C-alpha cells in the first residue's frame, strides 16, 4: 500500500543512491531527518558544556590547548549539522528555539556532571568512542548532506577519542590517587555511555523505519555490543575495571555478555530529570539571551545597508 512516489523513493534508497535536498522525499523521511540531525546538532552544542567546565582548570598548558581545540571542534560539528538540517527546510533559529524550550532533545550523556580532571579522559575515551561507533556507519547514510558532514566529523572525533584515552593512560599509570580518579571516572561514565546508543531494540520506536530508509545503518543494540567489545580490552590495557559484575566473554557469540544500563534512569534523563538537565538548558538559554544584542546589531546593520542601497 505504498504510493508510487513512495515506492520509487524506496527503490532509490535500496539501490544505495544518495537523496539530495531538492529531490522528492516522503514527509516522514524529512521529519525523521530533521529530528535526528537536529538532535545530533544540539548534542554537539550542549556537549561543549561538560568539557568547557574544565578548560580553566586543565593541569598543563598543553592539555588546555588540546581541550580548547576539542571543544571548538564540537561547536563546528554543531554548525555543519545545523547546516545539513537547514537543507530540509527548517531554520537554525527554529531548531534552537525548540532546544531551548524542551521540544527537541539532545543526547542523554550530557546531563551527567564532570567532577574531576579524569572525567575529561573518560568523556573523550568513552563518550567520543561511543559517538564514533554510531557515526562511522552514518557516513553511508542515505541523505547526502548528512553523510558528507559525518565524514569530516568522524575524523575529528577520532582525534577526540585518542586525546581522551591519552589522558586515561596518564592517570591510570600515574600515582595511586590518579589511578583511583581514573577508575572513579570509568565507574560513573560506563553505563551512561552505553545509554548513548538509545533504548534496547524492542523499545526503539524509530529503528525499523529509519533503517528501511537507511537513515540509520544499525540497530541500537548492535552498536552497543560493538562498543562494549571494542572498549573492554582498552580498559584491560589501562589496568582499570569495567564496573559490571556480569561482564564476561562469550565465545559462542564472539562478544561480551554485559549488563543493560538502568533504563528507568535513561527515561528519567530524557524527561528532563537527570542530574544536570536544568543546568544545561539554563546555560544554553543564557547564551542565547546574552547573544541577543549581537543578533539585533547584525540585523540592524543589514537593514541599514539594504535601505542605503534602495535609496
Ligand atoms: N539521548 C537522548 N534521547 C535519546 C537517546 C539518547 N541517548 N537515545 C534515544 N533517544 C530518544 C530518541 O530521540 C527518541 O525520542 P524522540 O522520538 O522524541 O526523538 C526515543 O529516544 C526513542 O529512541 P529510538 O527510537 O531508538 O530513536 P532513534 O532511532 O532516533 O535512535 C539514536 C537514537 C541512536 C541516538 C539516533 O538518533 C542516532 O543515531 N542519532 C545520531 C547520533 C547522535 O545524535 N549522536 C549524539 C551524541 S554523540 C555527540 O554528539 C558527541
Coordinates of C-alpha atoms and ligand atoms in Angstrom, one line a residue:
X1 CA 0.0 0.0 0.0
X2 CA 2.9 2.4 -0.8
X3 CA 2.1 5.3 -3.2
X4 CA 4.0 5.2 -6.5
X5 CA 6.2 8.1 -5.2
X6 CA 7.0 6.3 -2.0
X7 CA 7.8 3.1 -3.9
X8 CA 10.1 4.9 -6.4
X9 CA 11.8 6.6 -3.5
X10 CA 12.3 3.3 -1.7
X11 CA 13.9 1.9 -4.9
X12 CA 16.4 4.7 -4.9
X13 CA 17.2 4.0 -1.3
X14 CA 17.6 0.3 -1.9
X15 CA 19.8 1.0 -4.9
X16 CA 22.1 2.9 -2.5
X17 CA 21.5 6.3 -4.1
X18 CA 22.0 9.4 -2.1
X19 CA 19.0 11.6 -1.6
X20 CA 19.7 15.3 -2.1
X21 CA 17.8 18.3 -0.6
X22 CA 15.8 19.2 -3.7
X23 CA 14.8 15.6 -4.5
X24 CA 11.3 14.5 -3.7
X25 CA 11.1 12.7 -0.4
X26 CA 8.3 11.4 1.8
X27 CA 7.3 13.8 4.6
X28 CA 8.2 11.1 7.2
X29 CA 11.7 10.9 5.8
X30 CA 12.1 14.7 6.0
X31 CA 10.7 14.8 9.6
X32 CA 12.8 11.9 10.8
X33 CA 16.0 13.5 9.5
X34 CA 15.1 16.9 10.9
X35 CA 14.6 15.2 14.3
X36 CA 17.7 13.1 14.2
X37 CA 20.1 15.7 12.6
X38 CA 18.7 18.4 14.8
X39 CA 19.1 16.3 17.9
X40 CA 22.6 15.4 16.8
X41 CA 23.5 19.1 16.3
X42 CA 22.1 20.1 19.7
X43 CA 24.1 17.3 21.3
X44 CA 27.3 18.7 19.8
X45 CA 26.4 22.2 21.2
X46 CA 25.3 21.1 24.6
X47 CA 28.2 18.7 24.7
X48 CA 30.6 21.6 24.9
X49 CA 29.4 22.3 28.5
X50 CA 30.7 19.4 30.5
X51 CA 34.2 19.8 29.0
X52 CA 34.1 23.6 28.9
X53 CA 33.8 23.2 32.7
X54 CA 37.5 22.1 32.8
X55 CA 39.2 24.4 30.3
X56 CA 40.2 26.9 33.0
X57 CA 41.4 24.1 35.2
X58 CA 43.4 21.9 32.8
X59 CA 46.6 20.7 34.5
X60 CA 49.1 21.9 31.9
X61 CA 49.2 24.4 29.1
X62 CA 49.4 21.6 26.5
X63 CA 46.3 19.9 28.0
X64 CA 44.4 23.2 28.0
X65 CA 45.3 23.9 24.3
X66 CA 44.1 20.4 23.3
X67 CA 40.9 20.6 25.3
X68 CA 40.1 24.1 23.9
X69 CA 40.6 22.8 20.4
X70 CA 38.4 19.8 21.0
X71 CA 35.5 21.9 22.5
X72 CA 35.8 24.3 19.5
X73 CA 35.6 21.2 17.2
X74 CA 32.3 20.3 18.8
X75 CA 30.9 23.8 18.0
X76 CA 32.0 23.3 14.4
X77 CA 30.2 19.9 14.3
X78 CA 27.0 21.5 15.6
X79 CA 27.2 24.1 12.8
X80 CA 27.8 21.6 10.0
X81 CA 24.8 19.6 11.3
X82 CA 22.5 22.6 11.6
X83 CA 23.5 23.4 8.0
X84 CA 22.6 19.9 6.9
X85 CA 19.2 20.1 8.7
X86 CA 18.5 23.5 7.2
X87 CA 18.6 22.0 3.7
X88 CA 15.4 20.1 4.7
X89 CA 13.5 23.3 5.2
X90 CA 13.9 24.2 8.9
X91 CA 15.9 27.2 10.1
X92 CA 18.7 27.0 12.7
X93 CA 16.8 29.6 14.8
X94 CA 13.7 27.4 14.9
X95 CA 15.7 24.4 15.9
X96 CA 17.4 26.4 18.6
X97 CA 14.1 27.6 19.9
X98 CA 12.9 24.0 20.1
X99 CA 16.0 23.0 22.0
X100 CA 15.7 25.9 24.4
X101 CA 12.0 25.3 25.3
X102 CA 12.5 21.5 25.5
X103 CA 10.6 20.5 22.3
X104 CA 13.8 18.9 20.9
X105 CA 16.2 16.5 22.6
X106 CA 19.9 16.3 22.9
X107 CA 22.0 13.3 24.0
X108 CA 21.3 12.0 27.5
X109 CA 25.0 11.7 28.2
X110 CA 25.5 15.4 28.5
X111 CA 23.2 15.5 31.6
X112 CA 25.9 13.9 33.7
X113 CA 28.4 16.1 35.6
X114 CA 32.1 16.2 35.1
X115 CA 33.5 16.1 38.6
X116 CA 37.3 15.6 38.2
X117 CA 40.0 16.1 35.6
X118 CA 39.9 12.3 35.0
X119 CA 36.4 12.8 33.6
X120 CA 38.0 14.7 30.6
X121 CA 39.7 11.4 29.9
X122 CA 36.6 9.3 30.4
X123 CA 34.5 11.6 28.2
X124 CA 37.0 11.6 25.4
X125 CA 37.6 7.8 25.6
X126 CA 34.0 6.6 26.2
X127 CA 31.7 9.3 25.1
X128 CA 33.5 10.2 21.9
X129 CA 34.3 6.5 21.5
X130 CA 30.5 5.7 21.5
X131 CA 29.8 8.7 19.3
X132 CA 32.3 7.4 16.6
X133 CA 30.8 3.9 16.9
X134 CA 27.5 5.4 15.9
X135 CA 28.8 7.9 13.4
X136 CA 31.2 5.9 11.3
X137 CA 28.2 3.9 9.8
X138 CA 26.3 7.2 9.3
X139 CA 28.9 8.3 6.8
X140 CA 26.9 5.9 4.5
X141 CA 23.5 7.3 5.5
X142 CA 21.1 7.9 2.6
X143 CA 20.8 11.7 3.0
X144 CA 23.7 13.4 1.1
X145 CA 24.4 16.4 3.3
X146 CA 24.2 14.4 6.5
X147 CA 26.6 11.7 5.2
X148 CA 29.1 14.3 3.9
X149 CA 29.1 16.1 7.3
X150 CA 29.7 12.8 9.0
X151 CA 32.9 12.2 7.1
X152 CA 34.7 15.3 8.5
X153 CA 33.1 14.9 11.9
X154 CA 34.4 11.3 12.3
X155 CA 38.0 12.4 11.5
X156 CA 37.8 15.0 14.3
X157 CA 36.0 12.6 16.7
X158 CA 38.8 10.1 16.4
X159 CA 41.3 12.7 17.5
X160 CA 39.0 13.5 20.4
X161 CA 38.8 9.8 21.4
X162 CA 42.6 9.4 21.2
X163 CA 43.2 12.5 23.4
X164 CA 40.7 11.1 26.0
X165 CA 42.5 7.7 26.0
X166 CA 45.8 9.5 26.4
X167 CA 44.5 11.3 29.5
X168 CA 43.3 8.0 30.9
X169 CA 46.7 6.4 30.2
X170 CA 48.5 9.2 32.1
X171 CA 46.1 8.9 35.0
X172 CA 45.9 5.1 35.1
X173 CA 49.7 4.8 35.0
X174 CA 50.2 7.7 37.5
X175 CA 50.1 7.8 41.3
X176 CA 47.6 5.6 43.2
X177 CA 45.4 8.6 43.7
X178 CA 45.4 9.4 39.9
X179 CA 44.6 5.8 39.1
X180 CA 41.7 5.9 41.6
X181 CA 40.4 9.0 39.9
X182 CA 40.5 7.3 36.5
X183 CA 38.7 4.3 37.9
X184 CA 36.1 6.5 39.5
X185 CA 35.5 8.3 36.2
X186 CA 35.1 5.0 34.4
X187 CA 32.6 3.8 37.1
X188 CA 30.5 6.9 36.6
X189 CA 30.6 7.1 32.8
X190 CA 30.3 3.4 31.8
X191 CA 26.5 3.0 31.9
X192 CA 25.6 6.5 30.8
X193 CA 27.9 5.8 27.7
X194 CA 26.0 2.6 27.0
X195 CA 22.8 4.6 27.1
X196 CA 24.0 6.9 24.3
X197 CA 23.1 4.2 21.7
X198 CA 19.4 4.6 22.6
X199 CA 16.9 2.2 24.2
X200 CA 17.1 -1.5 23.6
X201 CA 15.8 -2.6 20.2
X202 CA 12.5 -3.7 21.5
X203 CA 11.8 -0.2 22.8
X204 CA 13.3 1.7 19.9
X205 CA 10.3 3.3 18.1
X206 CA 12.1 4.7 15.1
X207 CA 14.7 2.0 14.3
X208 CA 12.7 -0.1 11.8
X209 CA 11.6 2.7 9.6
X210 CA 14.9 4.6 9.9
X211 CA 16.8 1.5 8.8
X212 CA 14.5 0.9 5.9
X213 CA 15.2 4.4 4.7
X214 CA 18.9 4.0 5.5
X215 CA 18.8 7.0 7.9
X216 CA 20.2 4.6 10.5
X217 CA 22.5 1.8 9.4
X218 CA 22.4 -0.4 12.5
X219 CA 20.2 -1.1 15.4
X220 CA 20.9 0.5 18.9
X221 CA 21.8 -2.9 20.4
X222 CA 24.2 -3.8 17.5
X223 CA 26.2 -0.7 18.1
X224 CA 26.1 -1.0 21.9
X225 CA 27.5 -4.6 21.6
X226 CA 30.3 -3.4 19.2
X227 CA 31.2 -0.6 21.6
X228 CA 31.5 -3.0 24.6
X229 CA 33.6 -5.4 22.5
X230 CA 35.9 -2.6 21.5
X231 CA 36.2 -0.9 24.9
X232 CA 36.7 -3.7 27.4
X233 CA 40.2 -4.7 26.0
X234 CA 41.1 -0.9 26.2
X235 CA 40.0 -0.9 29.9
X236 CA 42.2 -4.0 30.4
X237 CA 45.1 -2.3 28.8
X238 CA 44.7 0.7 31.2
X239 CA 44.5 -1.7 34.2
X240 CA 41.0 -0.5 35.0
X241 CA 37.9 -2.5 35.8
X242 CA 34.7 -2.1 33.9
X243 CA 32.0 -1.7 36.7
X244 CA 29.9 -4.6 35.6
X245 CA 29.8 -7.9 37.6
X246 CA 28.1 -9.7 34.6
X247 CA 30.8 -8.8 32.1
X248 CA 32.0 -12.0 30.5
X249 CA 33.5 -13.1 27.2
X250 CA 31.0 -15.2 25.3
X251 CA 33.0 -17.3 22.8
X252 CA 29.8 -18.6 21.0
X253 CA 28.7 -15.1 20.0
X254 CA 32.2 -13.8 19.7
X255 CA 31.4 -10.8 22.0
X256 CA 31.0 -9.9 25.7
X257 CA 27.9 -10.5 27.7
X258 CA 27.2 -7.4 29.8
X259 CA 24.5 -5.8 32.0
X260 CA 22.0 -3.5 30.4
X261 CA 22.0 0.1 31.7
X262 CA 19.3 1.2 34.1
X263 CA 16.6 2.0 31.5
X264 CA 14.4 3.7 34.1
X265 CA 17.2 6.2 34.8
X266 CA 17.6 6.7 31.0
X267 CA 13.9 7.6 30.5
X268 CA 14.1 9.9 33.5
X269 CA 17.0 11.7 32.0
X270 CA 15.1 12.0 28.7
X271 CA 12.2 13.5 30.6
X272 CA 14.4 16.2 32.0
X273 CA 15.2 14.7 35.4
X274 CA 18.9 13.8 35.0
X275 CA 21.5 15.4 37.3
X276 CA 22.3 18.3 35.0
X277 CA 19.3 18.8 32.7
X278 CA 18.2 22.0 34.3
X279 CA 21.7 23.5 34.3
X280 CA 22.4 22.6 30.7
X281 CA 19.2 24.2 29.4
X282 CA 19.7 27.2 31.7
X283 CA 23.3 27.6 30.2
X284 CA 22.0 27.4 26.6
X285 CA 19.2 29.8 27.4
X286 CA 21.6 32.3 29.0
X287 CA 23.9 32.0 26.0
X288 CA 21.0 32.7 23.6
X289 CA 19.8 35.7 25.7
X290 CA 23.3 37.1 26.1
X291 CA 23.8 37.0 22.4
X292 CA 20.6 38.9 21.6
X293 CA 22.4 42.2 21.2
X294 CA 24.8 40.7 18.6
X295 CA 21.9 39.3 16.5
X296 CA 20.0 42.6 16.9
X297 CA 23.1 44.6 15.9
X298 CA 23.7 42.4 12.8
X299 CA 20.0 42.7 11.7
X300 CA 20.0 46.5 12.2
X301 CA 23.2 46.8 10.2
X302 CA 21.8 44.6 7.4
X303 CA 18.7 46.7 7.4
X304 CA 20.6 50.0 7.1
X305 CA 22.7 48.6 4.2
X306 CA 19.6 47.5 2.4
X307 CA 17.9 50.9 2.9
X308 CA 21.0 52.7 1.7
X309 CA 21.1 50.5 -1.5
X310 CA 17.4 51.1 -2.3
X311 CA 17.6 54.8 -1.5
Ligands
LIG1 N1 19.7 10.6 24.4 C1 18.5 11.3 24.2 N2 17.5 10.8 23.5 C2 17.6 9.6 23.0 C3 18.8 8.8 23.1 C4 19.8 9.4 23.9 N3 21.0 8.7 24.1 N4 18.6 7.7 22.5 C5 17.3 7.7 22.0 N5 16.7 8.8 22.3 C6 15.3 9.2 22.1 C7 15.1 9.3 20.6 O1 15.4 10.6 20.1 C8 13.6 9.0 20.5 O2 12.9 10.2 21.0 P1 12.0 11.2 20.0 O3 11.1 10.3 19.3 O4 11.4 12.1 20.9 O5 13.0 11.8 19.1 C9 13.4 8.0 21.6 O6 14.5 8.2 22.5 C10 13.3 6.6 21.1 O7 14.6 6.1 20.6 P2 14.8 5.5 19.1 O8 13.5 5.1 18.5 O9 15.8 4.4 19.2 O10 15.4 6.8 18.4 P3 16.4 6.9 17.1 O11 16.0 5.9 16.1 O12 16.5 8.3 16.7 O13 17.8 6.4 17.7 C11 19.9 7.4 18.1 C12 18.5 7.1 18.6 C13 20.7 6.1 18.0 C14 20.6 8.3 19.1 C15 19.9 8.1 16.7 O14 19.0 9.2 16.8 C16 21.2 8.5 16.1 O15 21.9 7.7 15.7 N6 21.5 9.8 16.1 C17 22.7 10.4 15.6 C18 23.8 10.4 16.5 C19 23.6 11.4 17.6 O16 22.7 12.1 17.8 N7 24.7 11.5 18.5 C20 24.7 12.4 19.6 C21 25.5 12.1 20.7 S1 27.2 12.0 20.2 C22 27.9 13.5 20.3 O17 27.3 14.5 20.0 C23 29.3 13.7 20.7

